[in-house]
Amino acid sequence: MDRPDLAWKLIASRYPADFLRLFFPDVAASIDWGHGYRLPDHELAPASDSAAVAPRHPDVIILTTNRDGRDLCLHIEIQCCRQAGFDRRMAEYHTALRARFGLPVISLALLADPGLHWRPERFDSNEAGSGFSVQFRVAKLMDFRDRLEELAATDNPAGFTALVHLKLRQTRHNPARREPTKELLVGLMHEKVWLVDELFVLQAVLDYMIPLPSKWQRRLPMDIDDLLRLQPTLPKNSLNYMLAENIRKTLAREGDRVRKSAAAEGHAEGHAEGMAEGMAEGKAEGKAEGKAEGKAEGKAEGMAEGEQLGLRRGKVELLAAQLASRFTPLPSSVLSRLRQASPEQLDALGLAVFEAESLAEALAKARLSP
């Protein structure tokens, strides 16, 4: 399932200066980025004391300082679809954040929905001459739809993410275009020289934005071979080359192992099931049909299970590499926990690895602490 919201939350929290320079350049220019910033826990108390009301979670909260030396709170909300009551939610977050931190709050929203005209910018609440208003800033992703060449040329991670999302929009009614679109974007990503952290983040952005079926994953080694062949000038000691080569080799090796394992398991299971069904039929024709169907079903099930196992192992290896790149050395016990983690925990860790300031914090966010 496409998760552009996760991709944008990752970019806005990991590279807030780049995000703001693209969508809110005047706000970016007013911040003293050299002073640093902090990403606090973004859980807010529920709006009611009722146990049925869950805590609220603004997407991105940044505590920083402007160029005049005043501390302030930035709130960034990502909205990928039109939603009634969005203005009220922005107002509730604004007032709750001001009460929590006691700081001026700048409320910003990226509207990444496919429409052109939905642009809520304020919330008003007045009754009998008493009430309040909250105004917030918005940026519209679709305003960049005619700037694809500019986005393709940028070295801003937020700009590349905008390009990916807009390209994704172009495939909404044509699923057949998703594969060539992702191949094109992988090629564009590797044409530039990114930092280690940026490459891992942008790869996660692509996977959140444009997940593809397993049949494309099996062809990925060949596609990356073409990528490297078409870029003969790419230095073989560059990170872009090494990452692509490592992906190609890992997936090719894993794919070969999975195919052999799945074929063997499928044959054994199919033979057993076929014999059981054939014996139950008690006739030669029934035996033959049952055996053939059992073999086919067993082999298909074995291949499917093998594919899922291979994709899971690949995800675990990628997460381990990302953790090791940020929090070296990586204890062997952590790798063991990753192998036993649920799919939900792995997804949570994929986001936490870029937000956390320590290995312990990343594992805690994914509920993988010992």
mmCIF file of N, CA and C in Angstrom, residues 53-144:
data_model
loop_
_atom_site.group_PDB
_atom_site.id
_atom_site.type_symbol
_atom_site.label_atom_id
_atom_site.label_comp_id
_atom_site.label_asym_id
_atom_site.label_seq_id
_atom_site.Cartn_x
_atom_site.Cartn_y
_atom_site.Cartn_z
ATOM 1 N N VAL A 53 -10.927 8.537 24.489
ATOM 2 C CA VAL A 53 -10.273 9.507 23.608
ATOM 3 C C VAL A 53 -8.769 9.249 23.612
ATOM 4 N N ALA A 54 -8.234 8.935 22.455
ATOM 5 C CA ALA A 54 -6.809 8.590 22.355
ATOM 6 C C ALA A 54 -5.942 9.850 22.392
ATOM 7 N N PRO A 55 -4.664 9.708 22.797
ATOM 8 C CA PRO A 55 -3.736 10.843 22.720
ATOM 9 C C PRO A 55 -3.607 11.334 21.284
ATOM 10 N N ARG A 56 -3.237 12.590 21.121
ATOM 11 C CA ARG A 56 -3.090 13.169 19.791
ATOM 12 C C ARG A 56 -1.611 13.206 19.407
ATOM 13 N N HIS A 57 -1.352 13.042 18.112
ATOM 14 C CA HIS A 57 0.025 12.962 17.645
ATOM 15 C C HIS A 57 0.223 13.878 16.434
ATOM 16 N N PRO A 58 0.636 15.123 16.653
ATOM 17 C CA PRO A 58 1.043 15.949 15.503
ATOM 18 C C PRO A 58 2.172 15.256 14.749
ATOM 19 N N ASP A 59 2.254 15.490 13.443
ATOM 20 C CA ASP A 59 3.220 14.755 12.627
ATOM 21 C C ASP A 59 4.668 15.079 12.990
ATOM 22 N N VAL A 60 5.024 16.350 12.993
ATOM 23 C CA VAL A 60 6.412 16.752 13.270
ATOM 24 C C VAL A 60 6.409 17.975 14.178
ATOM 25 N N ILE A 61 7.172 17.905 15.267
ATOM 26 C CA ILE A 61 7.348 19.035 16.181
ATOM 27 C C ILE A 61 8.838 19.335 16.266
ATOM 28 N N ILE A 62 9.206 20.586 16.080
ATOM 29 C CA ILE A 62 10.615 20.995 16.106
ATOM 30 C C ILE A 62 10.758 22.178 17.062
ATOM 31 N N LEU A 63 11.626 22.054 18.035
ATOM 32 C CA LEU A 63 11.950 23.162 18.934
ATOM 33 C C LEU A 63 13.263 23.778 18.465
ATOM 34 N N THR A 64 13.251 25.045 18.158
ATOM 35 C CA THR A 64 14.428 25.680 17.580
ATOM 36 C C THR A 64 14.488 27.154 18.000
ATOM 37 N N THR A 65 15.366 27.901 17.345
ATOM 38 C CA THR A 65 15.583 29.314 17.690
ATOM 39 C C THR A 65 15.614 30.132 16.407
ATOM 40 N N ASN A 66 14.993 31.300 16.425
ATOM 41 C CA ASN A 66 15.049 32.133 15.226
ATOM 42 C C ASN A 66 16.298 33.020 15.262
ATOM 43 N N ARG A 67 16.484 33.792 14.223
ATOM 44 C CA ARG A 67 17.714 34.589 14.105
ATOM 45 C C ARG A 67 17.771 35.738 15.104
ATOM 46 N N ASP A 68 16.646 36.054 15.732
ATOM 47 C CA ASP A 68 16.636 37.074 16.783
ATOM 48 C C ASP A 68 16.940 36.484 18.149
ATOM 49 N N GLY A 69 17.212 35.162 18.199
ATOM 50 C CA GLY A 69 17.551 34.514 19.460
ATOM 51 C C GLY A 69 16.356 34.056 20.272
ATOM 52 N N ARG A 70 15.142 34.122 19.707
ATOM 53 C CA ARG A 70 13.948 33.701 20.446
ATOM 54 C C ARG A 70 13.640 32.231 20.172
ATOM 55 N N ASP A 71 13.367 31.490 21.233
ATOM 56 C CA ASP A 71 12.980 30.088 21.085
ATOM 57 C C ASP A 71 11.557 30.014 20.538
ATOM 58 N N LEU A 72 11.303 28.999 19.729
ATOM 59 C CA LEU A 72 9.958 28.815 19.184
ATOM 60 C C LEU A 72 9.722 27.351 18.844
ATOM 61 N N CYS A 73 8.463 27.042 18.565
ATOM 62 C CA CYS A 73 8.043 25.683 18.231
ATOM 63 C C CYS A 73 7.490 25.675 16.812
ATOM 64 N N LEU A 74 8.030 24.786 15.985
ATOM 65 C CA LEU A 74 7.497 24.588 14.633
ATOM 66 C C LEU A 74 6.638 23.327 14.633
ATOM 67 N N HIS A 75 5.452 23.432 14.092
ATOM 68 C CA HIS A 75 4.580 22.262 13.927
ATOM 69 C C HIS A 75 4.335 22.076 12.438
ATOM 70 N N ILE A 76 4.677 20.878 11.925
ATOM 71 C CA ILE A 76 4.466 20.557 10.512
ATOM 72 C C ILE A 76 3.481 19.398 10.433
ATOM 73 N N GLU A 77 2.418 19.592 9.686
ATOM 74 C CA GLU A 77 1.412 18.540 9.506
ATOM 75 C C GLU A 77 1.378 18.148 8.026
ATOM 76 N N ILE A 78 1.332 16.846 7.770
ATOM 77 C CA ILE A 78 1.262 16.320 6.408
ATOM 78 C C ILE A 78 -0.156 15.826 6.157
ATOM 79 N N GLN A 79 -0.806 16.320 5.111
ATOM 80 C CA GLN A 79 -2.163 15.888 4.798
ATOM 81 C C GLN A 79 -2.228 15.466 3.340
ATOM 82 N N CYS A 80 -2.410 14.163 3.101
ATOM 83 C CA CYS A 80 -2.351 13.624 1.742
ATOM 84 C C CYS A 80 -3.723 13.448 1.108
ATOM 85 N N CYS A 81 -4.787 13.795 1.823
ATOM 86 C CA CYS A 81 -6.125 13.727 1.243
ATOM 87 C C CYS A 81 -6.969 14.844 1.851
ATOM 88 N N ARG A 82 -7.983 15.256 1.119
ATOM 89 C CA ARG A 82 -8.883 16.293 1.613
ATOM 90 C C ARG A 82 -9.656 15.741 2.801
ATOM 91 N N GLN A 83 -9.761 16.512 3.875
ATOM 92 C CA GLN A 83 -10.400 16.014 5.089
ATOM 93 C C GLN A 83 -11.189 17.129 5.776
ATOM 94 N N ALA A 84 -12.466 16.859 6.037
ATOM 95 C CA ALA A 84 -13.286 17.815 6.775
ATOM 96 C C ALA A 84 -12.764 17.910 8.207
ATOM 97 N N GLY A 85 -12.725 19.105 8.742
ATOM 98 C CA GLY A 85 -12.248 19.294 10.111
ATOM 99 C C GLY A 85 -10.753 19.424 10.239
ATOM 100 N N PHE A 86 -10.031 19.466 9.116
ATOM 101 C CA PHE A 86 -8.573 19.613 9.188
ATOM 102 C C PHE A 86 -8.196 20.939 9.843
ATOM 103 N N ASP A 87 -8.945 22.009 9.540
ATOM 104 C CA ASP A 87 -8.648 23.319 10.138
ATOM 105 C C ASP A 87 -8.814 23.284 11.655
ATOM 106 N N ARG A 88 -9.836 22.565 12.141
ATOM 107 C CA ARG A 88 -10.025 22.445 13.585
ATOM 108 C C ARG A 88 -8.855 21.691 14.224
ATOM 109 N N ARG A 89 -8.418 20.623 13.559
ATOM 110 C CA ARG A 89 -7.292 19.838 14.097
ATOM 111 C C ARG A 89 -6.031 20.689 14.182
ATOM 112 N N MET A 90 -5.761 21.502 13.159
ATOM 113 C CA MET A 90 -4.589 22.379 13.195
ATOM 114 C C MET A 90 -4.694 23.364 14.360
ATOM 115 N N ALA A 91 -5.903 23.887 14.606
ATOM 116 C CA ALA A 91 -6.092 24.829 15.713
ATOM 117 C C ALA A 91 -5.890 24.139 17.060
ATOM 118 N N GLU A 92 -6.408 22.915 17.191
ATOM 119 C CA GLU A 92 -6.244 22.176 18.450
ATOM 120 C C GLU A 92 -4.770 21.892 18.719
ATOM 121 N N TYR A 93 -4.028 21.477 17.677
ATOM 122 C CA TYR A 93 -2.600 21.225 17.854
ATOM 123 C C TYR A 93 -1.872 22.515 18.235
ATOM 124 N N HIS A 94 -2.238 23.607 17.588
ATOM 125 C CA HIS A 94 -1.570 24.890 17.842
ATOM 126 C C HIS A 94 -1.715 25.286 19.310
ATOM 127 N N THR A 95 -2.932 25.251 19.813
ATOM 128 C CA THR A 95 -3.159 25.676 21.195
ATOM 129 C C THR A 95 -2.538 24.691 22.197
ATOM 130 N N ALA A 96 -2.594 23.385 21.878
ATOM 131 C CA ALA A 96 -2.017 22.385 22.786
ATOM 132 C C ALA A 96 -0.494 22.503 22.841
ATOM 133 N N LEU A 97 0.140 22.764 21.707
ATOM 134 C CA LEU A 97 1.601 22.905 21.680
ATOM 135 C C LEU A 97 2.042 24.173 22.407
ATOM 136 N N ARG A 98 1.286 25.237 22.248
ATOM 137 C CA ARG A 98 1.630 26.470 22.954
ATOM 138 C C ARG A 98 1.516 26.270 24.467
ATOM 139 N N ALA A 99 0.484 25.526 24.891
ATOM 140 C CA ALA A 99 0.311 25.263 26.318
ATOM 141 C C ALA A 99 1.402 24.329 26.844
ATOM 142 N N ARG A 100 1.813 23.354 26.032
ATOM 143 C CA ARG A 100 2.818 22.385 26.492
ATOM 144 C C ARG A 100 4.186 23.014 26.632
ATOM 145 N N PHE A 101 4.621 23.789 25.640
ATOM 146 C CA PHE A 101 5.990 24.301 25.634
ATOM 147 C C PHE A 101 6.097 25.755 26.100
ATOM 148 N N GLY A 102 4.990 26.486 26.130
ATOM 149 C CA GLY A 102 5.056 27.885 26.529
ATOM 150 C C GLY A 102 5.844 28.739 25.562
ATOM 151 N N LEU A 103 5.802 28.376 24.276
ATOM 152 C CA LEU A 103 6.572 29.087 23.244
ATOM 153 C C LEU A 103 5.647 29.513 22.114
ATOM 154 N N PRO A 104 6.054 30.540 21.352
ATOM 155 C CA PRO A 104 5.317 30.844 20.122
ATOM 156 C C PRO A 104 5.331 29.625 19.202
ATOM 157 N N VAL A 105 4.209 29.369 18.526
ATOM 158 C CA VAL A 105 4.077 28.198 17.654
ATOM 159 C C VAL A 105 3.844 28.674 16.226
ATOM 160 N N ILE A 106 4.646 28.151 15.297
ATOM 161 C CA ILE A 106 4.432 28.380 13.871
ATOM 162 C C ILE A 106 3.829 27.100 13.311
ATOM 163 N N SER A 107 2.582 27.178 12.858
ATOM 164 C CA SER A 107 1.865 26.005 12.352
ATOM 165 C C SER A 107 1.921 25.980 10.830
ATOM 166 N N LEU A 108 2.421 24.883 10.276
ATOM 167 C CA LEU A 108 2.611 24.729 8.837
ATOM 168 C C LEU A 108 1.979 23.422 8.386
ATOM 169 N N ALA A 109 1.438 23.403 7.178
ATOM 170 C CA ALA A 109 0.837 22.172 6.650
ATOM 171 C C ALA A 109 1.222 21.994 5.193
ATOM 172 N N LEU A 110 1.643 20.779 4.856
ATOM 173 C CA LEU A 110 1.852 20.406 3.459
ATOM 174 C C LEU A 110 0.595 19.674 3.007
ATOM 175 N N LEU A 111 -0.120 20.257 2.045
ATOM 176 C CA LEU A 111 -1.319 19.640 1.491
ATOM 177 C C LEU A 111 -0.899 18.866 0.244
ATOM 178 N N ALA A 112 -0.805 17.547 0.395
ATOM 179 C CA ALA A 112 -0.314 16.690 -0.688
ATOM 180 C C ALA A 112 -1.446 15.923 -1.355
ATOM 181 N N ASP A 113 -2.665 16.439 -1.256
ATOM 182 C CA ASP A 113 -3.818 15.810 -1.917
ATOM 183 C C ASP A 113 -3.761 16.092 -3.414
ATOM 184 N N PRO A 114 -4.516 15.338 -4.240
ATOM 185 C CA PRO A 114 -4.429 15.526 -5.702
ATOM 186 C C PRO A 114 -5.195 16.731 -6.222
ATOM 187 N N GLY A 115 -5.969 17.406 -5.381
ATOM 188 C CA GLY A 115 -6.746 18.553 -5.845
ATOM 189 C C GLY A 115 -5.914 19.821 -5.951
ATOM 190 N N LEU A 116 -6.533 20.841 -6.567
ATOM 191 C CA LEU A 116 -5.842 22.117 -6.772
ATOM 192 C C LEU A 116 -6.394 23.236 -5.890
ATOM 193 N N HIS A 117 -7.616 23.088 -5.389
ATOM 194 C CA HIS A 117 -8.296 24.239 -4.798
ATOM 195 C C HIS A 117 -8.496 24.154 -3.294
ATOM 196 N N TRP A 118 -8.328 22.986 -2.686
ATOM 197 C CA TRP A 118 -8.539 22.875 -1.239
ATOM 198 C C TRP A 118 -7.334 23.461 -0.509
ATOM 199 N N ARG A 119 -7.563 24.596 0.171
ATOM 200 C CA ARG A 119 -6.466 25.291 0.849
ATOM 201 C C ARG A 119 -6.963 25.911 2.161
ATOM 202 N N PRO A 120 -7.302 25.110 3.158
ATOM 203 C CA PRO A 120 -7.713 25.688 4.449
ATOM 204 C C PRO A 120 -6.532 26.388 5.104
ATOM 205 N N GLU A 121 -6.770 27.584 5.648
ATOM 206 C CA GLU A 121 -5.669 28.377 6.211
ATOM 207 C C GLU A 121 -5.983 28.959 7.589
ATOM 208 N N ARG A 122 -7.208 28.762 8.084
ATOM 209 C CA ARG A 122 -7.532 29.311 9.386
ATOM 210 C C ARG A 122 -8.725 28.571 9.971
ATOM 211 N N PHE A 123 -8.837 28.703 11.296
ATOM 212 C CA PHE A 123 -9.995 28.159 12.008
ATOM 213 C C PHE A 123 -10.557 29.264 12.883
ATOM 214 N N ASP A 124 -11.864 29.450 12.797
ATOM 215 C CA ASP A 124 -12.536 30.477 13.590
ATOM 216 C C ASP A 124 -13.603 29.825 14.461
ATOM 217 N N SER A 125 -13.630 30.211 15.727
ATOM 218 C CA SER A 125 -14.655 29.731 16.646
ATOM 219 C C SER A 125 -15.167 30.919 17.448
ATOM 220 N N ASN A 126 -16.414 31.311 17.196
ATOM 221 C CA ASN A 126 -16.989 32.458 17.884
ATOM 222 C C ASN A 126 -18.428 32.143 18.281
ATOM 223 N N GLU A 127 -18.764 32.504 19.479
ATOM 224 C CA GLU A 127 -20.116 32.299 19.975
ATOM 225 C C GLU A 127 -20.471 33.476 20.888
ATOM 226 N N ALA A 128 -21.540 34.191 20.510
ATOM 227 C CA ALA A 128 -22.015 35.333 21.303
ATOM 228 C C ALA A 128 -20.913 36.352 21.559
ATOM 229 N N GLY A 129 -20.116 36.594 20.516
ATOM 230 C CA GLY A 129 -19.066 37.594 20.625
ATOM 231 C C GLY A 129 -17.826 37.139 21.347
ATOM 232 N N SER A 130 -17.730 35.834 21.665
ATOM 233 C CA SER A 130 -16.552 35.303 22.361
ATOM 234 C C SER A 130 -15.998 34.131 21.562
ATOM 235 N N GLY A 131 -14.697 34.076 21.425
ATOM 236 C CA GLY A 131 -14.103 32.969 20.692
ATOM 237 C C GLY A 131 -12.655 33.229 20.367
ATOM 238 N N PHE A 132 -12.131 32.509 19.379
ATOM 239 C CA PHE A 132 -10.731 32.676 18.990
ATOM 240 C C PHE A 132 -10.557 32.251 17.542
ATOM 241 N N SER A 133 -9.425 32.647 16.975
ATOM 242 C CA SER A 133 -9.065 32.276 15.606
ATOM 243 C C SER A 133 -7.621 31.790 15.598
ATOM 244 N N VAL A 134 -7.335 30.813 14.761
ATOM 245 C CA VAL A 134 -5.969 30.325 14.565
ATOM 246 C C VAL A 134 -5.691 30.305 13.068
ATOM 247 N N GLN A 135 -4.635 30.966 12.674
ATOM 248 C CA GLN A 135 -4.234 30.980 11.277
ATOM 249 C C GLN A 135 -2.983 30.135 11.111
ATOM 250 N N PHE A 136 -2.911 29.373 10.025
ATOM 251 C CA PHE A 136 -1.736 28.542 9.768
ATOM 252 C C PHE A 136 -1.348 28.661 8.301
ATOM 253 N N ARG A 137 -0.092 28.344 8.033
ATOM 254 C CA ARG A 137 0.457 28.424 6.672
ATOM 255 C C ARG A 137 0.304 27.082 5.966
ATOM 256 N N VAL A 138 0.022 27.116 4.666
ATOM 257 C CA VAL A 138 -0.067 25.878 3.898
ATOM 258 C C VAL A 138 0.789 25.985 2.633
ATOM 259 N N ALA A 139 1.307 24.828 2.214
ATOM 260 C CA ALA A 139 1.973 24.697 0.913
ATOM 261 C C ALA A 139 1.266 23.577 0.168
ATOM 262 N N LYS A 140 1.069 23.756 -1.112
ATOM 263 C CA LYS A 140 0.327 22.795 -1.921
ATOM 264 C C LYS A 140 1.298 22.053 -2.836
ATOM 265 N N LEU A 141 1.383 20.727 -2.673
ATOM 266 C CA LEU A 141 2.301 19.946 -3.500
ATOM 267 C C LEU A 141 1.986 20.108 -4.980
ATOM 268 N N MET A 142 0.704 20.163 -5.337
ATOM 269 C CA MET A 142 0.333 20.246 -6.746
ATOM 270 C C MET A 142 0.780 21.556 -7.390
ATOM 271 N N ASP A 143 1.149 22.550 -6.592
ATOM 272 C CA ASP A 143 1.696 23.781 -7.161
ATOM 273 C C ASP A 143 3.052 23.538 -7.830
ATOM 274 N N PHE A 144 3.672 22.393 -7.534
ATOM 275 C CA PHE A 144 4.982 22.053 -8.110
ATOM 276 C C PHE A 144 4.848 21.151 -9.337
#
